[in-house]
């Protein structure tokens, strides 16, 4: 079974540019989560999809961040325009819905560097 | 905000020794989970302990939970060089699915 995949693995962009991160969850997992770890700080929750619906987006830092999950499969996280403080590692995770509580399966992350 | 803290921040031991990491949190929880992250890789789930459990074992891992003190510990017995990684605790509250992570402990196991 393929795990959670994320693309790209690393992105370097200039301040003011736009970047789109992609996450492909494990097939059949309804839940999809985005987290990020900015430099030197803890991993923080950004948002949670159940299928294509946003269940919880309380962690989204501001309106420069836009997450979508059209069709309830893969998800994208767009940052527009990127700022220096957006640099960090963005993780995606997925989980099934059958049993609660359940573990989340994480992807390898996308390292975003804003210069 | 509900943010966990872990101690120590870094731990260096020799192979064969035991490693103990502690985690504290601030609010009521449904369950607490431990994850491992190897350098440049994603987080790997290690073990989950529910709020009504006090201790759980999985292989060389032993997790304890004290909800009265809002704390948990992860013990890795007979450590190996391959255990070198960062370890994070994460809590899940009731009525939510999101993980609230601790600050992490960097474990270095020397062969």
PDB file of C-alpha atoms in Angstrom:
ATOM      1  CA  UNK A   1       0.000   0.000   0.000  1.00  0.00           C
ATOM      2  CA  UNK A   2       1.418   3.371  -1.018  1.00  0.00           C
ATOM      3  CA  UNK A   3       1.849   5.871   1.768  1.00  0.00           C
ATOM      4  CA  UNK A   4       1.051   9.551   1.834  1.00  0.00           C
ATOM      5  CA  UNK A   5       3.015  11.371  -0.826  1.00  0.00           C
ATOM      6  CA  UNK A   6       3.824  15.050  -1.083  1.00  0.00           C
ATOM      7  CA  UNK A   7       5.139  17.139  -3.920  1.00  0.00           C
ATOM      8  CA  UNK A   8       7.496  18.862  -4.236  1.00  0.00           C
ATOM      9  CA  UNK A   9       9.910  17.670  -1.587  1.00  0.00           C
ATOM     10  CA  UNK A  10      11.579  21.061  -1.535  1.00  0.00           C
ATOM     11  CA  UNK A  11      10.596  24.435  -2.928  1.00  0.00           C
ATOM     12  CA  UNK A  12      12.598  27.640  -2.925  1.00  0.00           C
ATOM     13  CA  UNK A  13      10.732  30.793  -3.899  1.00  0.00           C
ATOM     14  CA  UNK A  14      11.099  34.505  -3.505  1.00  0.00           C
ATOM     15  CA  UNK A  15       8.970  36.603  -1.234  1.00  0.00           C
ATOM     16  CA  UNK A  16       5.804  37.623  -3.011  1.00  0.00           C
ATOM     17  CA  UNK A  17       5.675  34.598  -5.277  1.00  0.00           C
ATOM     18  CA  UNK A  18       3.081  31.857  -5.214  1.00  0.00           C
ATOM     19  CA  UNK A  19       3.668  28.237  -4.339  1.00  0.00           C
ATOM     20  CA  UNK A  20       1.322  25.269  -4.461  1.00  0.00           C
ATOM     21  CA  UNK A  21       1.980  22.170  -2.423  1.00  0.00           C
ATOM     22  CA  UNK A  22       0.313  18.898  -3.203  1.00  0.00           C
ATOM     23  CA  UNK A  23      -0.622  15.957  -1.023  1.00  0.00           C
ATOM     24  CA  UNK A  24      -1.864  12.555  -2.109  1.00  0.00           C
ATOM     25  CA  UNK A  25      -3.326  10.676   0.840  1.00  0.00           C
ATOM     26  CA  UNK A  26      -3.498   6.937   1.254  1.00  0.00           C
ATOM     27  CA  UNK A  27      -6.198   5.597  -1.038  1.00  0.00           C
ATOM     28  CA  UNK A  28      -9.536   5.375   0.703  1.00  0.00           C
ATOM     29  CA  UNK A  29      -8.648   7.700   3.567  1.00  0.00           C
ATOM     30  CA  UNK A  30     -11.406  10.249   4.019  1.00  0.00           C
ATOM     31  CA  UNK A  31      -9.489  12.406   6.460  1.00  0.00           C
ATOM     32  CA  UNK A  32      -6.698  14.630   5.251  1.00  0.00           C
ATOM     33  CA  UNK A  33      -4.730  17.018   7.443  1.00  0.00           C
ATOM     34  CA  UNK A  34      -2.169  19.721   6.866  1.00  0.00           C
ATOM     35  CA  UNK A  35       0.435  20.650   9.479  1.00  0.00           C
ATOM     36  CA  UNK A  36       3.529  22.769   9.354  1.00  0.00           C
ATOM     37  CA  UNK A  37       6.684  23.277  11.337  1.00  0.00           C
ATOM     38  CA  UNK A  38       8.268  26.649  11.014  1.00  0.00           C
ATOM     39  CA  UNK A  39      11.891  27.033  11.974  1.00  0.00           C
ATOM     40  CA  UNK A  40      12.585  26.153  15.576  1.00  0.00           C
ATOM     41  CA  UNK A  41       8.969  25.799  16.563  1.00  0.00           C
ATOM     42  CA  UNK A  42       6.582  22.967  17.167  1.00  0.00           C
ATOM     43  CA  UNK A  43       4.502  21.214  14.538  1.00  0.00           C
ATOM     44  CA  UNK A  44       1.209  23.028  14.227  1.00  0.00           C
ATOM     45  CA  UNK A  45      -2.130  21.987  12.801  1.00  0.00           C
ATOM     46  CA  UNK A  46      -3.399  23.950   9.814  1.00  0.00           C
ATOM     47  CA  UNK A  47      -6.603  22.291   8.682  1.00  0.00           C
ATOM     48  CA  UNK A  48      -8.586  19.087   8.333  1.00  0.00           C
ATOM     49  CA  UNK A  49     -10.620  17.799   5.403  1.00  0.00           C
ATOM     50  CA  UNK A  50     -13.223  15.088   5.544  1.00  0.00           C
ATOM     51  CA  UNK A  51     -13.498  14.044   1.942  1.00  0.00           C
ATOM     52  CA  UNK A  52     -13.813  17.358   0.080  1.00  0.00           C
ATOM     53  CA  UNK A  53     -15.223  19.354   2.994  1.00  0.00           C
ATOM     54  CA  UNK A  54     -13.195  21.484   5.380  1.00  0.00           C
ATOM     55  CA  UNK A  55     -13.927  20.104   8.834  1.00  0.00           C
ATOM     56  CA  UNK A  56     -11.616  22.386  10.759  1.00  0.00           C
ATOM     57  CA  UNK A  57      -9.510  25.214   9.378  1.00  0.00           C
ATOM     58  CA  UNK A  58      -8.805  26.879  12.689  1.00  0.00           C
ATOM     59  CA  UNK A  59      -5.061  26.599  12.221  1.00  0.00           C
ATOM     60  CA  UNK A  60      -4.795  28.453   8.941  1.00  0.00           C
ATOM     61  CA  UNK A  61      -2.603  31.462   9.732  1.00  0.00           C
ATOM     62  CA  UNK A  62      -4.165  33.991   7.357  1.00  0.00           C
ATOM     63  CA  UNK A  63      -5.923  34.428   4.046  1.00  0.00           C
ATOM     64  CA  UNK A  64      -2.715  34.014   2.091  1.00  0.00           C
ATOM     65  CA  UNK A  65      -3.185  30.285   2.575  1.00  0.00           C
ATOM     66  CA  UNK A  66      -5.773  28.408   0.533  1.00  0.00           C
ATOM     67  CA  UNK A  67      -6.376  24.682   0.771  1.00  0.00           C
ATOM     68  CA  UNK A  68      -8.513  22.634  -1.544  1.00  0.00           C
ATOM     69  CA  UNK A  69      -9.451  19.024  -1.911  1.00  0.00           C
ATOM     70  CA  UNK A  70     -11.571  18.785  -5.006  1.00  0.00           C
ATOM     71  CA  UNK A  71     -13.170  15.385  -5.450  1.00  0.00           C
ATOM     72  CA  UNK A  72     -12.049  14.281  -2.033  1.00  0.00           C
ATOM     73  CA  UNK A  73      -8.799  12.766  -3.231  1.00  0.00           C
ATOM     74  CA  UNK A  74      -5.593  14.773  -3.361  1.00  0.00           C
ATOM     75  CA  UNK A  75      -5.257  18.176  -1.746  1.00  0.00           C
ATOM     76  CA  UNK A  76      -3.374  21.335  -2.569  1.00  0.00           C
ATOM     77  CA  UNK A  77      -2.173  24.084  -0.288  1.00  0.00           C
ATOM     78  CA  UNK A  78      -1.458  27.370  -1.999  1.00  0.00           C
ATOM     79  CA  UNK A  79       0.461  30.199  -0.440  1.00  0.00           C
ATOM     80  CA  UNK A  80      -0.045  33.506  -2.206  1.00  0.00           C
ATOM     81  CA  UNK A  81       1.870  35.735  -1.796  1.00  0.00           C
ATOM     82  CA  UNK A  82       4.544  33.940   0.182  1.00  0.00           C
ATOM     83  CA  UNK A  83       6.256  35.723   3.052  1.00  0.00           C
ATOM     84  CA  UNK A  84       9.563  34.976   4.751  1.00  0.00           C
ATOM     85  CA  UNK A  85       7.825  33.630   7.859  1.00  0.00           C
ATOM     86  CA  UNK A  86       6.115  30.955   5.760  1.00  0.00           C
ATOM     87  CA  UNK A  87       9.385  29.064   5.495  1.00  0.00           C
ATOM     88  CA  UNK A  88       9.243  25.670   7.120  1.00  0.00           C
ATOM     89  CA  UNK A  89       8.208  22.091   6.527  1.00  0.00           C
ATOM     90  CA  UNK A  90       4.628  21.394   5.524  1.00  0.00           C
ATOM     91  CA  UNK A  91       3.309  17.985   6.384  1.00  0.00           C
ATOM     92  CA  UNK A  92       0.241  16.235   5.124  1.00  0.00           C
ATOM     93  CA  UNK A  93      -1.393  13.333   6.905  1.00  0.00           C
ATOM     94  CA  UNK A  94      -4.353  11.085   6.266  1.00  0.00           C
ATOM     95  CA  UNK A  95      -6.427   8.629   8.228  1.00  0.00           C
ATOM     96  CA  UNK A  96      -9.414   6.370   7.709  1.00  0.00           C
ATOM     97  CA  UNK A  97     -12.733   7.067   9.296  1.00  0.00           C
ATOM     98  CA  UNK A  98     -13.618   3.612  10.557  1.00  0.00           C
ATOM     99  CA  UNK A  99     -12.289   3.679  14.078  1.00  0.00           C
ATOM    100  CA  UNK A 100     -11.763   6.412  16.596  1.00  0.00           C
ATOM    101  CA  UNK A 101      -9.270   7.115  17.981  1.00  0.00           C
ATOM    102  CA  UNK A 102      -6.905   6.457  15.099  1.00  0.00           C
ATOM    103  CA  UNK A 103      -3.412   7.271  14.069  1.00  0.00           C
ATOM    104  CA  UNK A 104      -2.555   9.658  11.307  1.00  0.00           C
ATOM    105  CA  UNK A 105      -0.216   8.606   8.519  1.00  0.00           C
ATOM    106  CA  UNK A 106       2.186  11.335   7.573  1.00  0.00           C
ATOM    107  CA  UNK A 107       3.880  12.164   4.337  1.00  0.00           C
ATOM    108  CA  UNK A 108       7.579  13.101   4.145  1.00  0.00           C
ATOM    109  CA  UNK A 109       6.782  16.805   4.059  1.00  0.00           C
ATOM    110  CA  UNK A 110       7.564  19.670   1.719  1.00  0.00           C
ATOM    111  CA  UNK A 111      10.340  21.964   2.801  1.00  0.00           C
ATOM    112  CA  UNK A 112       9.449  25.506   1.763  1.00  0.00           C
ATOM    113  CA  UNK A 113      12.103  28.172   1.722  1.00  0.00           C
ATOM    114  CA  UNK A 114      11.044  31.746   1.074  1.00  0.00           C
ATOM    115  CA  UNK A 115      13.935  34.107   0.318  1.00  0.00           C
TER     116      UNK A 115
ATOM    117  CA  UNK B   1      -3.183  27.372  23.618  1.00  0.00           C
ATOM    118  CA  UNK B   2      -2.834  23.679  24.243  1.00  0.00           C
ATOM    119  CA  UNK B   3       0.800  23.068  23.520  1.00  0.00           C
ATOM    120  CA  UNK B   4       2.805  20.274  24.949  1.00  0.00           C
ATOM    121  CA  UNK B   5       6.283  20.461  26.184  1.00  0.00           C
ATOM    122  CA  UNK B   6       8.770  17.689  26.121  1.00  0.00           C
ATOM    123  CA  UNK B   7      11.884  17.127  28.063  1.00  0.00           C
ATOM    124  CA  UNK B   8      14.632  16.697  27.602  1.00  0.00           C
ATOM    125  CA  UNK B   9      15.004  18.664  24.379  1.00  0.00           C
ATOM    126  CA  UNK B  10      17.963  16.473  23.493  1.00  0.00           C
ATOM    127  CA  UNK B  11      19.212  13.167  24.812  1.00  0.00           C
ATOM    128  CA  UNK B  12      22.395  11.280  23.978  1.00  0.00           C
ATOM    129  CA  UNK B  13      22.922   7.690  25.100  1.00  0.00           C
ATOM    130  CA  UNK B  14      24.886   4.579  24.226  1.00  0.00           C
ATOM    131  CA  UNK B  15      23.407   1.584  22.476  1.00  0.00           C
ATOM    132  CA  UNK B  16      21.826  -0.785  24.939  1.00  0.00           C
ATOM    133  CA  UNK B  17      20.839   1.936  27.378  1.00  0.00           C
ATOM    134  CA  UNK B  18      17.260   2.977  28.026  1.00  0.00           C
ATOM    135  CA  UNK B  19      15.900   6.323  26.864  1.00  0.00           C
ATOM    136  CA  UNK B  20      13.105   8.130  28.660  1.00  0.00           C
ATOM    137  CA  UNK B  21      11.291  11.121  27.238  1.00  0.00           C
ATOM    138  CA  UNK B  22       8.602  13.099  29.004  1.00  0.00           C
ATOM    139  CA  UNK B  23       5.695  15.104  27.706  1.00  0.00           C
ATOM    140  CA  UNK B  24       3.385  17.522  29.478  1.00  0.00           C
ATOM    141  CA  UNK B  25       0.202  19.042  28.159  1.00  0.00           C
ATOM    142  CA  UNK B  26      -2.353  21.556  29.301  1.00  0.00           C
ATOM    143  CA  UNK B  27      -5.942  20.507  28.672  1.00  0.00           C
ATOM    144  CA  UNK B  28      -8.151  17.439  28.864  1.00  0.00           C
ATOM    145  CA  UNK B  29      -7.449  14.851  26.225  1.00  0.00           C
ATOM    146  CA  UNK B  30      -9.094  11.912  24.507  1.00  0.00           C
ATOM    147  CA  UNK B  31      -5.805  10.228  23.723  1.00  0.00           C
ATOM    148  CA  UNK B  32      -2.098  10.861  23.475  1.00  0.00           C
ATOM    149  CA  UNK B  33       0.136   9.592  20.697  1.00  0.00           C
ATOM    150  CA  UNK B  34       3.881   9.355  20.186  1.00  0.00           C
ATOM    151  CA  UNK B  35       5.506   9.870  16.806  1.00  0.00           C
ATOM    152  CA  UNK B  36       9.047   9.510  15.562  1.00  0.00           C
ATOM    153  CA  UNK B  37      10.702  11.547  12.850  1.00  0.00           C
ATOM    154  CA  UNK B  38      13.917  10.501  11.230  1.00  0.00           C
ATOM    155  CA  UNK B  39      15.933  13.264   9.652  1.00  0.00           C
ATOM    156  CA  UNK B  40      14.285  14.488   6.454  1.00  0.00           C
ATOM    157  CA  UNK B  41      11.467  12.004   6.706  1.00  0.00           C
ATOM    158  CA  UNK B  42       7.823  12.125   7.711  1.00  0.00           C
ATOM    159  CA  UNK B  43       6.411  11.378  11.113  1.00  0.00           C
ATOM    160  CA  UNK B  44       5.832   7.741  11.964  1.00  0.00           C
ATOM    161  CA  UNK B  45       3.202   6.756  14.486  1.00  0.00           C
ATOM    162  CA  UNK B  46       4.607   4.706  17.363  1.00  0.00           C
ATOM    163  CA  UNK B  47       1.903   4.204  19.927  1.00  0.00           C
ATOM    164  CA  UNK B  48      -1.441   5.562  21.101  1.00  0.00           C
ATOM    165  CA  UNK B  49      -2.670   5.604  24.669  1.00  0.00           C
ATOM    166  CA  UNK B  50      -6.226   6.514  25.586  1.00  0.00           C
ATOM    167  CA  UNK B  51      -7.121   8.795  28.460  1.00  0.00           C
ATOM    168  CA  UNK B  52      -8.496   5.898  30.504  1.00  0.00           C
ATOM    169  CA  UNK B  53      -5.287   3.886  30.137  1.00  0.00           C
ATOM    170  CA  UNK B  54      -2.266   4.259  32.373  1.00  0.00           C
ATOM    171  CA  UNK B  55       0.354   2.197  30.613  1.00  0.00           C
ATOM    172  CA  UNK B  56       0.881   0.594  27.248  1.00  0.00           C
ATOM    173  CA  UNK B  57       3.594  -1.509  25.694  1.00  0.00           C
ATOM    174  CA  UNK B  58       4.650  -2.105  22.129  1.00  0.00           C
ATOM    175  CA  UNK B  59       7.843  -4.029  21.556  1.00  0.00           C
ATOM    176  CA  UNK B  60      10.656  -2.052  23.169  1.00  0.00           C
ATOM    177  CA  UNK B  61       8.358   0.908  23.804  1.00  0.00           C
ATOM    178  CA  UNK B  62       6.562   1.611  27.045  1.00  0.00           C
ATOM    179  CA  UNK B  63       4.252   4.571  27.407  1.00  0.00           C
ATOM    180  CA  UNK B  64       2.684   5.838  30.591  1.00  0.00           C
ATOM    181  CA  UNK B  65      -0.027   8.416  31.010  1.00  0.00           C
ATOM    182  CA  UNK B  66      -0.920  10.345  34.139  1.00  0.00           C
ATOM    183  CA  UNK B  67      -3.970  12.457  33.416  1.00  0.00           C
ATOM    184  CA  UNK B  68      -3.954  13.962  36.907  1.00  0.00           C
ATOM    185  CA  UNK B  69      -0.531  15.424  36.203  1.00  0.00           C
ATOM    186  CA  UNK B  70      -1.219  15.907  32.494  1.00  0.00           C
ATOM    187  CA  UNK B  71       1.944  14.113  31.598  1.00  0.00           C
ATOM    188  CA  UNK B  72       3.192  11.119  29.660  1.00  0.00           C
ATOM    189  CA  UNK B  73       6.476   9.349  29.279  1.00  0.00           C
ATOM    190  CA  UNK B  74       7.974   7.245  26.522  1.00  0.00           C
ATOM    191  CA  UNK B  75      10.567   4.654  27.462  1.00  0.00           C
ATOM    192  CA  UNK B  76      12.662   2.966  24.803  1.00  0.00           C
ATOM    193  CA  UNK B  77      14.467  -0.022  26.242  1.00  0.00           C
ATOM    194  CA  UNK B  78      17.717  -1.478  24.948  1.00  0.00           C
ATOM    195  CA  UNK B  79      18.164   1.361  22.502  1.00  0.00           C
ATOM    196  CA  UNK B  80      19.781   0.920  19.101  1.00  0.00           C
ATOM    197  CA  UNK B  81      21.578   3.315  16.808  1.00  0.00           C
ATOM    198  CA  UNK B  82      18.567   3.094  14.504  1.00  0.00           C
ATOM    199  CA  UNK B  83      16.436   4.687  17.235  1.00  0.00           C
ATOM    200  CA  UNK B  84      18.233   7.969  16.594  1.00  0.00           C
ATOM    201  CA  UNK B  85      15.458  10.390  15.658  1.00  0.00           C
ATOM    202  CA  UNK B  86      13.222  13.124  17.005  1.00  0.00           C
ATOM    203  CA  UNK B  87      10.306  11.974  19.119  1.00  0.00           C
ATOM    204  CA  UNK B  88       7.092  13.925  19.510  1.00  0.00           C
ATOM    205  CA  UNK B  89       4.094  13.516  21.704  1.00  0.00           C
ATOM    206  CA  UNK B  90       0.754  14.675  20.342  1.00  0.00           C
ATOM    207  CA  UNK B  91      -2.564  14.996  22.091  1.00  0.00           C
ATOM    208  CA  UNK B  92      -6.073  14.725  20.744  1.00  0.00           C
ATOM    209  CA  UNK B  93      -8.904  16.393  22.590  1.00  0.00           C
ATOM    210  CA  UNK B  94     -12.535  15.348  22.586  1.00  0.00           C
ATOM    211  CA  UNK B  95     -14.638  16.517  19.648  1.00  0.00           C
ATOM    212  CA  UNK B  96     -11.640  17.147  17.453  1.00  0.00           C
ATOM    213  CA  UNK B  97      -9.290  15.124  15.299  1.00  0.00           C
ATOM    214  CA  UNK B  98      -6.329  17.449  15.186  1.00  0.00           C
ATOM    215  CA  UNK B  99      -3.040  16.567  16.788  1.00  0.00           C
ATOM    216  CA  UNK B 100      -1.458  19.073  19.140  1.00  0.00           C
ATOM    217  CA  UNK B 101       2.246  18.396  19.130  1.00  0.00           C
ATOM    218  CA  UNK B 102       4.862  18.809  21.776  1.00  0.00           C
ATOM    219  CA  UNK B 103       8.177  20.439  21.095  1.00  0.00           C
ATOM    220  CA  UNK B 104       9.986  17.142  20.571  1.00  0.00           C
ATOM    221  CA  UNK B 105      13.021  15.368  21.957  1.00  0.00           C
ATOM    222  CA  UNK B 106      16.061  14.728  19.768  1.00  0.00           C
ATOM    223  CA  UNK B 107      17.483  11.336  20.659  1.00  0.00           C
ATOM    224  CA  UNK B 108      20.986  10.345  19.622  1.00  0.00           C
ATOM    225  CA  UNK B 109      22.027   6.755  20.190  1.00  0.00           C
ATOM    226  CA  UNK B 110      25.724   6.098  19.779  1.00  0.00           C
ATOM    227  CA  UNK B 111      26.879   2.647  18.661  1.00  0.00           C
TER     228      UNK B 111
END
